[in-house]
Amino acid sequence: MRLLLVEDSKRLRTTLVRALARLGHAVDEAADGHEAALSAGANDYDAIVLDLMLPGRDGLDLLDSWRRGGDRTPVIVLTALGAVEDRVRGLALGADDYLVKPFALEELVARLEAVMRRHQGQARSLTRIGDLEIDFAARTVKRGGMEVTLTAREFSLLECLARRPGRILSREQIEAHLYSEVGSPASNAVDAAVYALRRKLSPGGAPPLIHTRRGLGYVMQETP
Amino acid sequence: MRSIRRDLGLRIGGAALMLLFVGGFGLYFSLRKALATQFDHILATKAQALVTASEIDRGEFEIDLDVQAFAGFGSNSPGDYFEVFAPDGTTVERSPSLGADGLTWPEGFDDSDEGFADLILPGGSPGRAYWTSFTPSIDSEEEEGEEPAVAPTLRLLVASDDSGHHRTLRTVALFIGLFGGGSVLAILAILQAVVKAGLMPLDRLSADVQRIDVRHLANRLPLENLPAELRGVAAKLNELLERLETSFAREKRFTSDAAHELRTPLAELRAMTELVTRWPEEFTPEHGQEMLAALVELEDLLDKLSLLAKADSEALPSVEAVDLEASLRECLDRLRVEAAHRRLRVTLSVENGPFLTDPALWRAIVGNLVGNAVAYAPEGGEVRVSASPRFFFVENGAPDLDPADVGRLFERFWRKSAARSEKGHSGLGLSVARAGIEFLGGVCTASLDQGRLRIEARWPDRRAPGLPSPPPV
């Protein structure tokens, strides 16, 4: 998943970027409100983690402008303001969830998963495509009941495709979801990643679930 | 519990009752005296009429019957009597209303020629008597050469029944009593209504005041329709409420800001610790240093908060002699690296002298003020530090500050930018410095002149007030 992390504390920002990257997410970072506005305007993120007190432009102001502009990207608000009215204000302006500092990394990840699932209309974290079973919360994959081991990057690619079953995603779209602004990939990185994932998901000659649409991109579905 | 309404009711009611009582008695006794005087006067007039109408004709004493009747002593006036006595006490003449028994001599009749007294009349009813001595005229023609007859001095006693007069007085007393009692009841009822109406604004104010609590400090007491006596009290209460509200809001903001400031380094530490716990290969010496730096910031913040708590407390500073110049040089030494990194020129001028202060607090004051200047002065600029045992100032360029910011510099957690992008600056430094200076009996002010910020501390003496005198040099 491609995430935008907006946080002015450099230590917290760097640490969260490293942790989320470890979990296979592509994370862009913004240290102030203006940077955040630029990044959010230029990229299509799966979710945004937004600190409220920011230099330049206030987090609530940013959120308000996104929602007014019709941007429905899930937003988790990070706040050191624990007062009920501050939380309510964030939620009222269109935040999907909030976390009060200090928080557990696992909780942030779980909430990110939850808001994205809700955003895509999936209430449960378990998704099935044919005999492929993906648990986004537990980050486990089974094909025909057999566990498939994936790297974080591979899981992220699978998540990108499986969350939009039957929809063709262009290489650029996949790339945008897999790589952050700083981690510019090699030109055939998406093709190589799809190839590797397709092989891992078809152990023992099982029918492939990721199909190539020439000139268009890739689609994930049971039927070719 | 005392009640103004009851007190007022009792006092005004008591006063009204007493006035009625005194007035009633006064009226009764004045009337009684007036009636008695009038009665006596009539008696005396009747007696005078009898005296005028009396004569000795051919040796016989007589009183004109017409005058007798006119004066009320006729046969049909049973309540009025007179009796004329010769000098030897024998009766010379008496009114037809008297029977064979004459009048009982009233008290004092023997002793004086004229007087008034009460007496019991022949019928047994009470009466009033008047007596006087007189010499009747003699109606006779003397023969030539004959010595003129000399009339004897007689005594006249007139008396009248005064039971009517007593009845009148009883009626008056009854009327005064009834009127007084009715008036007391009416006054009490009116008093209650008047006191209640008069105290209504006080009741309303009291109800408004009772509605005030910590959750409703924004409410103010309405001043319109309040009487002048209460308006001052309510205005003063509103003023106090205003201050209380501001103070509560400040306390609330401080607590919330303190929690907020503590949450950020805690969140950093937690995330950094979780990262290296889950992926130990992420641990690098730089990561360790960052964790340590976050801890130091947290420690520094806690130090500042406890310094503020100390400065806010009622405790007395623990003072000792401090070498002013050495303490300042030590502080500048600590900041030398940062100042050099920012290419700042720091100048120090000290007028040394005996200086008594709380060493820990003084270090915090100087550290915060000079540290703030070193952190915020524009790169390559100049920071001036000047001190004597009576004053201390730090001056640096502050092109980003507006005159409006100067008033907020000492607010706790205030920073020019609302965010925490500048590490290590919690927005507490200047408020700690000012609270410390005030705790030591000084005054701390800030001024902005041509883009240069000057923060100045002054002590009225070489020592904080109430502290022991400086030791002899």
XYZ file of C-alpha atoms in Angstrom:
697
model
C 0.000 0.000 0.000
C 1.126 3.508 -0.612
C 0.826 5.746 2.379
C 1.455 9.386 3.164
C 2.788 10.071 6.641
C 2.427 13.678 7.754
C 4.269 14.271 11.028
C 6.500 17.153 12.076
C 8.460 15.226 14.686
C 11.430 13.970 12.664
C 12.158 11.113 15.055
C 8.606 9.797 14.985
C 8.308 10.292 11.239
C 11.548 8.461 10.412
C 10.731 5.617 12.782
C 7.204 5.130 11.414
C 8.453 5.252 7.820
C 10.995 2.547 8.609
C 8.453 0.370 10.404
C 5.802 0.710 7.685
C 8.395 0.035 4.970
C 9.379 -3.101 6.866
C 5.753 -4.166 6.613
C 5.887 -3.691 2.841
C 4.199 -0.345 2.514
C 5.502 2.432 0.343
C 5.523 5.535 2.521
C 5.940 9.143 1.467
C 6.673 11.569 4.260
C 5.762 15.190 4.811
C 7.120 17.337 7.653
C 4.705 20.221 7.366
C 1.270 21.160 6.112
C 2.403 22.598 2.798
C 4.471 19.534 1.895
C 1.529 17.336 2.812
C -0.837 19.327 0.614
C 1.592 19.045 -2.321
C 2.123 15.287 -1.893
C -1.571 14.530 -1.474
C -2.371 16.590 -4.561
C 0.221 14.854 -6.697
C -0.236 11.199 -5.673
C -2.998 8.691 -5.126
C -2.515 7.260 -1.647
C -4.234 4.262 -0.111
C -4.281 6.034 3.240
C -2.875 9.084 4.975
C -1.553 9.265 8.531
C -1.964 12.875 9.598
C -0.593 14.662 12.653
C -2.788 17.583 13.700
C -0.351 20.212 14.951
C 1.822 21.006 11.984
C 3.951 23.949 10.999
C 2.768 25.806 7.938
C -0.745 24.463 7.802
C -2.827 22.858 10.500
C -3.741 19.157 10.068
C -7.451 19.795 10.524
C -7.315 22.509 7.879
C -5.653 20.077 5.444
C -8.218 17.383 6.168
C -11.030 19.840 5.679
C -9.653 20.996 2.317
C -9.227 17.374 1.119
C -12.761 16.438 2.062
C -14.194 19.593 0.534
C -12.268 18.800 -2.634
C -13.914 15.354 -2.765
C -10.789 13.401 -1.766
C -12.067 10.349 0.174
C -8.625 8.800 0.897
C -8.823 7.196 4.361
C -7.160 9.428 6.947
C -5.976 8.406 10.378
C -5.358 11.359 12.603
C -2.419 11.233 15.013
C -2.822 13.607 17.879
C -1.213 14.487 21.141
C -4.411 16.305 22.064
C -6.314 13.726 24.061
C -9.341 15.890 24.837
C -12.656 14.526 23.616
C -13.511 17.730 21.745
C -10.258 17.518 19.748
C -11.028 13.950 18.688
C -14.596 14.809 17.826
C -13.429 17.785 15.782
C -11.127 15.526 13.743
C -13.813 12.932 13.136
C -16.383 15.565 12.291
C -14.093 16.978 9.599
C -13.914 13.581 7.931
C -11.091 11.665 9.624
C -11.701 7.917 9.445
C -10.013 7.184 12.748
C -7.680 8.752 15.272
C -4.830 7.633 17.483
C -3.682 9.485 20.570
C 0.070 9.636 21.107
C 1.828 7.603 22.359
C 0.459 4.592 20.468
C 1.561 1.067 19.639
C 2.912 0.495 16.126
C 0.704 -2.565 15.795
C -2.354 -0.522 16.593
C -1.489 2.016 13.905
C -1.032 -0.782 11.361
C -4.272 -2.518 12.397
C -6.221 0.714 12.141
C -4.683 1.492 8.750
C -5.839 -1.946 7.565
C -9.285 -1.369 9.017
C -9.849 2.062 7.457
C -8.681 0.841 4.058
C -10.975 -2.182 4.248
C -13.874 0.015 5.170
C -12.930 2.369 2.347
C -13.040 -0.497 -0.125
C -16.311 -1.794 1.269
C -14.880 -4.932 2.854
C -15.936 -5.328 6.433
C -13.787 -8.401 7.097
C -10.071 -8.707 6.669
C -10.419 -12.094 4.865
C -10.704 -12.076 1.055
C -11.151 -15.096 -1.280
C -10.416 -15.195 -4.986
C -11.056 -18.751 -6.208
C -9.137 -21.018 -3.877
C -6.820 -18.172 -2.842
C -7.437 -16.946 0.678
C -5.877 -13.703 1.911
C -6.033 -12.451 5.482
C -4.965 -8.802 5.318
C -4.936 -8.389 9.085
C -2.799 -11.448 9.787
C -0.894 -10.865 6.518
C -1.184 -14.565 5.578
C -1.970 -16.138 2.182
C -3.220 -19.682 1.410
C -3.744 -21.316 -1.970
C -5.874 -24.486 -1.905
C -5.415 -24.576 1.853
C -1.605 -24.506 1.566
C 0.217 -21.546 3.079
C 2.122 -19.340 0.621
C 5.058 -17.322 2.004
C 5.443 -13.867 0.519
C 7.890 -11.026 1.083
C 6.516 -7.725 2.343
C 6.798 -6.191 -1.147
C 5.030 -9.212 -2.716
C 2.262 -9.063 -0.139
C 1.848 -5.372 -0.841
C 1.527 -6.089 -4.591
C -1.002 -8.852 -3.884
C -2.952 -6.511 -1.626
C -2.978 -3.846 -4.344
C -4.436 -6.295 -6.904
C -6.659 -8.373 -4.596
C -8.375 -5.334 -3.107
C -9.593 -4.491 -6.600
C -10.544 -7.928 -8.004
C -11.577 -7.877 -11.686
C -10.192 -4.375 -12.193
C -7.328 -3.772 -14.578
C -4.476 -1.830 -12.945
C -1.878 -0.171 -15.131
C 1.833 -0.562 -14.400
C 1.919 3.085 -13.329
C -0.944 2.582 -10.895
C 0.731 -0.465 -9.379
C 4.023 1.368 -9.221
C 2.412 4.291 -7.475
C 1.026 1.944 -4.839
C 4.210 -0.021 -4.383
C 6.888 2.596 -4.305
C 7.252 5.820 -2.436
C 8.442 9.035 -4.079
C 11.988 8.409 -2.934
C 12.165 4.712 -3.758
C 12.018 5.071 -7.577
C 12.044 1.538 -9.021
C 13.775 0.100 -12.068
C 11.712 0.368 -15.247
C 10.663 -3.327 -15.243
C 10.293 -3.594 -11.468
C 6.486 -4.017 -11.623
C 6.673 -6.726 -14.291
C 9.349 -8.585 -12.328
C 7.358 -8.324 -9.101
C 4.158 -9.572 -10.815
C 6.046 -12.438 -12.362
C 7.488 -13.495 -8.987
C 4.136 -13.217 -7.245
C 2.314 -15.129 -9.978
C 4.779 -18.007 -9.601
C 4.427 -18.121 -5.821
C 0.636 -18.105 -6.043
C 0.554 -21.040 -8.487
C 2.416 -23.809 -6.691
C 2.319 -27.159 -8.474
C 0.859 -25.735 -11.668
C -2.332 -24.316 -10.138
C -4.151 -21.979 -12.570
C -2.819 -18.407 -12.416
C -4.964 -15.753 -10.730
C -3.056 -12.678 -11.995
C -3.647 -12.104 -15.674
C -1.841 -9.818 -18.114
C -3.920 -7.512 -20.275
C -1.582 -6.533 -22.993
C -1.090 -2.806 -23.340
C -3.351 -2.202 -20.325
C -1.826 -3.801 -17.244
C -2.724 -6.569 -14.831
C -5.948 -7.917 -13.358
C -6.607 -10.380 -10.571
C -9.544 -12.745 -10.975
C -10.350 -16.454 -11.016
C -11.157 -16.658 -14.725
C -8.455 -15.774 -17.293
C -28.585 31.122 60.523
C -29.141 34.864 60.380
C -31.583 36.145 57.848
C -31.711 39.733 56.628
C -35.450 39.365 56.052
C -36.092 38.177 59.621
C -33.720 40.765 61.101
C -35.318 43.576 59.118
C -38.809 42.332 59.975
C -37.999 42.117 63.675
C -36.299 45.479 63.842
C -38.753 47.495 61.784
C -41.699 45.641 63.347
C -40.298 46.223 66.855
C -39.725 49.917 66.135
C -43.237 50.324 64.696
C -44.734 48.509 67.682
C -42.867 50.720 70.113
C -43.893 53.882 68.244
C -47.518 52.758 68.270
C -47.334 51.923 71.960
C -45.718 55.242 72.906
C -48.037 57.147 70.559
C -51.114 55.399 71.947
C -50.169 56.075 75.549
C -49.150 59.633 74.762
C -52.458 60.279 73.042
C -54.416 58.715 75.902
C -52.662 60.650 78.633
C -52.752 63.953 76.724
C -56.456 63.524 76.158
C -57.030 62.605 79.778
C -55.142 65.647 80.930
C -56.971 67.926 78.495
C -60.364 66.574 79.574
C -59.451 66.925 83.249
C -58.272 70.492 82.729
C -61.393 71.322 80.811
C -63.548 69.723 83.545
C -61.752 71.688 86.250
C -62.114 74.867 84.274
C -65.875 74.352 83.932
C -66.065 73.649 87.685
C -64.161 76.853 88.432
C -66.386 78.842 86.040
C -69.511 77.472 87.706
C -68.080 78.402 91.085
C -67.264 81.873 89.815
C -70.853 82.279 88.557
C -72.162 81.279 91.998
C -69.769 83.687 93.728
C -70.826 86.485 91.435
C -74.503 85.731 92.015
C -74.195 85.509 95.797
C -74.975 88.312 98.219
C -75.991 88.957 101.778
C -79.322 90.594 101.763
C -80.508 91.830 105.107
C -78.173 89.442 106.845
C -79.307 86.501 104.758
C -76.945 84.816 102.346
C -78.535 84.045 99.062
C -77.597 83.070 95.519
C -79.695 84.098 92.611
C -81.756 81.064 91.611
C -81.616 81.900 87.916
C -77.857 81.929 88.022
C -77.923 78.626 89.941
C -80.062 77.104 87.256
C -77.920 78.664 84.544
C -74.741 77.311 86.139
C -76.274 73.851 86.222
C -77.216 73.578 89.855
C -80.925 73.558 89.295
C -83.167 70.968 90.767
C -83.021 68.960 87.563
C -79.222 68.666 87.622
C -78.639 65.701 89.842
C -74.931 65.401 89.107
C -73.894 68.939 90.133
C -73.611 70.164 93.664
C -72.467 73.146 95.682
C -72.285 73.974 99.317
C -71.339 77.226 100.993
C -69.702 77.104 104.390
C -69.430 79.765 107.038
C -65.979 80.340 108.548
C -66.940 78.020 111.407
C -67.691 75.212 108.956
C -71.435 75.300 109.190
C -73.339 75.095 105.954
C -74.766 78.411 104.824
C -76.325 77.290 101.558
C -76.360 74.122 99.452
C -77.649 73.194 96.042
C -81.113 71.721 95.702
C -79.503 68.497 94.411
C -77.982 67.857 97.821
C -80.160 66.251 100.379
C -79.854 66.655 104.081
C -76.343 65.286 103.928
C -73.901 67.742 102.565
C -70.851 67.078 100.497
C -68.027 65.021 101.910
C -65.103 67.325 102.347
C -62.471 66.486 99.793
C -58.823 66.018 100.614
C -57.050 69.326 101.165
C -60.278 71.306 101.673
C -59.241 72.184 105.236
C -55.765 73.308 104.350
C -56.134 75.697 101.453
C -58.409 78.501 100.327
C -58.688 77.190 96.823
C -58.149 73.873 95.136
C -59.344 70.894 93.168
C -59.706 67.318 94.365
C -61.497 64.074 93.600
C -64.259 62.999 95.917
C -67.154 60.588 96.272
C -70.514 62.217 95.633
C -73.568 61.592 97.779
C -74.917 59.031 95.334
C -71.645 57.106 95.675
C -70.435 58.016 92.217
C -66.975 59.552 91.677
C -66.809 63.285 91.308
C -64.541 66.238 91.040
C -64.621 69.158 93.452
C -63.450 72.766 93.430
C -63.430 75.061 96.360
C -62.692 78.719 96.827
C -63.054 81.394 99.521
C -65.020 84.491 98.776
C -66.636 87.426 100.388
C -70.200 87.988 99.220
C -71.470 91.449 98.522
C -73.931 92.987 100.964
C -77.114 94.301 99.545
C -78.265 96.842 102.280
C -78.474 100.512 102.775
C -76.683 101.768 105.867
C -78.234 104.343 108.003
C -76.289 107.526 108.299
C -73.670 107.248 110.917
C -74.162 103.530 111.063
C -71.057 101.459 110.576
C -71.152 99.547 107.344
C -71.843 95.837 107.683
C -68.815 93.585 107.103
C -69.444 90.480 105.083
C -67.850 87.301 106.389
C -65.424 85.269 104.248
C -67.276 82.180 103.126
C -66.081 79.028 101.416
C -67.734 77.601 98.348
C -67.359 73.913 97.405
C -68.668 72.872 94.011
C -68.621 69.281 92.776
C -69.756 67.505 89.679
C -70.178 63.916 88.709
C -67.241 63.053 86.363
C -68.224 59.468 85.552
C -69.128 60.640 81.999
C -65.640 62.008 81.661
C -64.191 58.633 82.794
C -66.455 56.807 80.338
C -65.152 59.003 77.531
C -61.593 58.191 78.551
C -62.330 54.437 78.616
C -63.857 54.685 75.134
C -60.812 56.547 73.886
C -58.500 53.937 75.484
C -60.471 51.143 73.877
C -60.366 52.865 70.504
C -56.606 53.456 70.765
C -56.062 49.846 71.806
C -58.162 48.453 68.965
C -56.669 50.835 66.445
C -53.161 50.067 67.713
C -53.705 46.285 67.532
C -55.152 46.544 64.033
C -52.319 48.778 63.007
C -49.744 46.269 64.343
C -51.291 43.474 62.288
C -51.512 45.675 59.204
C -47.937 46.906 59.679
C -46.655 43.349 60.045
C -48.414 42.267 56.854
C -47.248 45.342 54.915
C -43.764 44.980 56.356
C -43.510 41.399 55.193
C -44.617 42.319 51.679
C -42.353 45.390 51.536
C -39.306 43.548 52.886
C -39.941 40.688 50.483
C -40.252 43.051 47.516
C -37.271 45.085 48.687
C -35.067 42.023 49.053
C -36.135 40.484 45.744
C -33.062 41.780 43.854
C -30.901 40.318 46.625
C -32.735 36.983 46.323
C -32.234 37.022 42.556
C -28.542 37.858 42.975
C -28.189 35.105 45.547
C -29.828 32.579 43.179
C -27.576 33.733 40.329
C -24.480 33.429 42.520
C -25.510 29.951 43.661
C -25.770 28.848 40.039
C -22.082 29.640 39.498
C -19.778 26.641 39.633
C -16.571 25.513 37.989
C -18.448 24.350 34.884
C -20.276 27.640 34.436
C -17.567 30.227 34.967
C -18.440 31.953 31.708
C -21.808 33.061 33.141
C -21.937 36.617 34.442
C -24.306 38.210 36.928
C -26.806 40.470 35.120
C -26.278 44.089 36.210
C -29.373 45.599 34.620
C -32.341 46.059 36.983
C -30.039 45.653 39.991
C -30.366 48.372 42.663
C -27.382 50.668 43.143
C -26.472 49.009 46.468
C -25.989 45.637 44.783
C -24.606 46.770 41.466
C -21.127 47.350 42.895
C -21.101 43.925 44.550
C -22.280 42.194 41.374
C -19.791 44.111 39.227
C -16.989 43.111 41.599
C -18.163 39.496 41.532
C -18.224 39.598 37.727
C -14.696 40.921 37.770
C -13.624 38.086 40.076
C -15.416 35.573 37.855
C -13.586 36.933 34.857
C -10.264 36.473 36.602
C -11.263 33.054 37.863
C -12.327 31.986 34.402
C -9.068 33.211 32.889
C -7.091 31.500 35.608
C -9.028 28.233 35.207
C -8.646 28.385 31.437
C -4.907 28.995 31.849
C -4.575 26.093 34.276
C -6.577 23.854 31.954
C -4.496 24.896 28.975
C -1.308 24.386 30.957
C -2.317 20.863 32.025
C -3.407 19.984 28.522
C -0.261 21.529 27.004
C 1.939 19.718 29.527
C 0.260 16.406 28.659
C 0.603 17.217 24.978
C 4.295 18.048 25.304
C 4.943 14.853 27.245
C 3.029 12.729 24.728
C 5.229 13.618 21.761
C 8.626 12.490 23.151
C 6.867 9.471 24.659
C 5.392 8.562 21.258
C 8.849 8.925 19.682
C 10.469 6.738 22.315
C 7.756 4.118 22.073
C 7.895 3.934 18.270
C 11.713 3.793 18.246
C 11.741 1.082 20.906
C 9.058 -0.967 19.146
C 10.923 -0.692 15.826
C 14.173 -2.129 17.184
C 12.350 -4.708 19.309
C 10.502 -6.066 16.297
C 13.341 -5.685 13.801
C 16.595 -5.727 15.850
C 18.598 -5.200 12.675
C 17.137 -1.667 12.557
C 19.175 -0.761 15.644
C 22.161 1.462 14.841
C 24.269 3.693 17.109
C 22.468 6.703 15.568
C 19.150 5.153 16.485
C 20.396 4.707 20.062
C 21.535 8.329 20.153
C 18.151 9.508 18.925
C 16.448 7.484 21.649
C 18.776 9.043 24.199
C 18.113 12.524 22.819
C 14.346 11.935 23.120
C 14.875 10.856 26.725
C 16.994 13.941 27.455
C 14.265 16.153 25.999
C 11.699 14.416 28.151
C 13.921 14.877 31.194
C 14.446 18.542 30.355
C 10.715 19.059 29.983
C 10.076 17.413 33.330
C 12.781 19.592 34.921
C 11.098 22.696 33.554
C 7.694 21.576 34.720
C 9.016 20.914 38.218
C 10.799 24.304 38.225
C 7.513 25.951 37.296
C 5.740 24.029 40.033
C 8.413 25.207 42.479
C 8.104 28.829 41.303
C 4.315 28.589 41.568
C 4.538 27.274 45.125
C 4.596 29.352 48.278
C 8.005 27.993 49.328
C 10.938 30.320 50.000
C 14.010 30.052 47.763
C 17.121 28.573 49.351
C 19.677 31.289 48.727
C 23.428 31.412 48.970
C 26.217 33.621 47.683
C 26.857 32.985 43.978
C 29.741 34.268 41.856
C 27.746 36.144 39.228
C 30.427 36.277 36.528
C 31.479 32.642 36.993
C 27.860 31.462 36.791
C 27.337 33.356 33.523
C 30.592 32.148 31.971
C 29.670 28.566 32.866
C 26.348 28.991 31.091
C 27.968 30.523 27.986
C 30.474 27.652 27.926
C 27.632 25.170 27.760
C 26.155 27.004 24.797
C 29.470 27.679 23.021
C 29.167 24.797 20.575
C 25.665 25.720 19.492
C 26.587 29.417 19.242
C 29.648 28.570 17.129
C 27.543 26.278 14.957
C 25.176 29.147 14.297
C 28.093 31.607 13.881
C 26.799 33.829 16.658
C 28.867 36.451 18.437
C 28.058 36.291 22.135
C 29.282 39.205 24.270
C 29.196 39.300 28.036
C 29.590 42.328 30.301
C 29.399 41.835 34.039
C 29.552 44.252 36.929
C 30.467 41.739 39.609
C 29.465 42.127 43.237
C 28.009 40.189 46.127
C 25.059 38.251 44.734
C 22.691 36.118 46.766
C 20.400 33.782 44.916
C 19.015 30.247 44.618
C 21.835 28.623 42.562
C 19.697 25.946 40.821
C 16.992 28.442 39.903
C 19.540 31.017 38.773
C 21.188 28.427 36.500
C 17.781 27.615 35.019
C 16.958 31.324 34.493
C 20.256 32.140 32.777
C 20.292 28.858 30.834
C 16.796 29.410 29.497
C 17.207 33.094 28.615
C 20.640 32.788 26.975
C 19.730 29.390 25.451
C 16.625 30.920 23.929
C 18.661 33.802 22.469
C 21.269 31.434 21.023
C 18.576 29.228 19.495
C 16.483 31.986 17.946
C 18.979 34.724 17.021
C 19.476 34.859 13.249
C 22.592 32.998 12.105
C 25.705 35.144 12.231
C 24.038 37.642 14.552
C 24.955 38.989 17.952
C 23.727 37.971 21.389
C 24.456 40.450 24.183
C 24.416 39.344 27.795
C 24.846 41.909 30.534
C 24.538 41.478 34.295
C 25.037 43.068 37.677
C 23.747 41.919 41.059
C 20.662 44.104 40.420
C 19.892 43.434 36.786
C 20.411 40.995 33.985
C 19.536 41.205 30.321
C 19.890 39.197 27.145
C 19.493 40.849 23.757
C 19.366 39.240 20.359
C 18.003 39.837 16.867
C 14.455 38.585 16.441
C 13.342 39.501 12.906
C 10.447 37.014 12.968
C 8.792 38.448 16.072
C 5.928 40.939 15.797
C 5.284 43.504 18.542
C 2.093 41.529 19.277
C 4.178 38.428 20.016
C 6.101 40.188 22.807
C 3.094 40.037 25.139
C 2.822 36.282 24.611
C 6.509 35.395 24.964
C 6.138 34.356 28.596
C 2.995 32.289 28.073
C 3.590 28.708 28.953
C 4.044 26.517 25.861
C 3.775 29.483 23.519
C 5.893 29.264 20.398
C 5.820 31.410 17.344
C 4.864 28.297 15.385
C 2.214 26.027 16.867
C 4.124 22.906 15.877
C 7.047 21.215 17.518
C 9.336 21.293 14.533
C 12.090 22.969 16.482
C 13.402 20.215 18.639
C 14.116 20.741 22.265
C 12.011 23.887 22.528
C 8.907 23.176 24.475
C 7.803 26.804 24.750
C 8.437 26.656 28.486
C 11.898 28.232 28.676
C 10.885 31.889 28.943
C 7.976 31.179 31.286
C 10.333 29.160 33.518
C 12.793 32.077 33.488
C 10.154 34.637 34.352
C 8.538 32.485 37.046
C 12.016 31.931 38.529
C 12.864 35.654 38.470
C 9.569 36.532 40.142
C 10.078 33.752 42.682
C 13.412 35.440 43.567
C 11.617 38.764 44.037
C 12.537 40.305 40.684
C 10.648 41.659 37.710
C 11.063 40.252 34.213
C 10.125 42.225 31.085
C 10.515 41.838 27.341
C 10.781 44.552 24.705
C 11.250 44.585 20.954
C 13.154 47.501 19.466
C 14.117 47.663 15.798
C 13.982 43.902 15.415
C 16.019 43.214 18.547
C 14.454 41.392 21.463
C 15.614 42.300 24.937
C 14.593 40.271 27.950
C 15.474 41.940 31.180
C 15.352 40.971 34.846
C 15.616 43.511 37.641
C 15.887 43.086 41.353
C 14.960 46.009 43.578
C 18.001 45.297 45.737
C 21.056 43.085 45.540
C 18.941 40.402 47.101
C 15.403 39.188 46.797
C 12.993 40.869 49.242
C 12.710 39.113 52.555
C 16.069 37.429 52.159
C 19.023 38.043 54.490
C 21.356 40.959 53.714
C 24.327 40.235 51.496
C 27.462 39.313 53.366
C 30.039 42.119 53.816
C 32.486 42.344 50.926
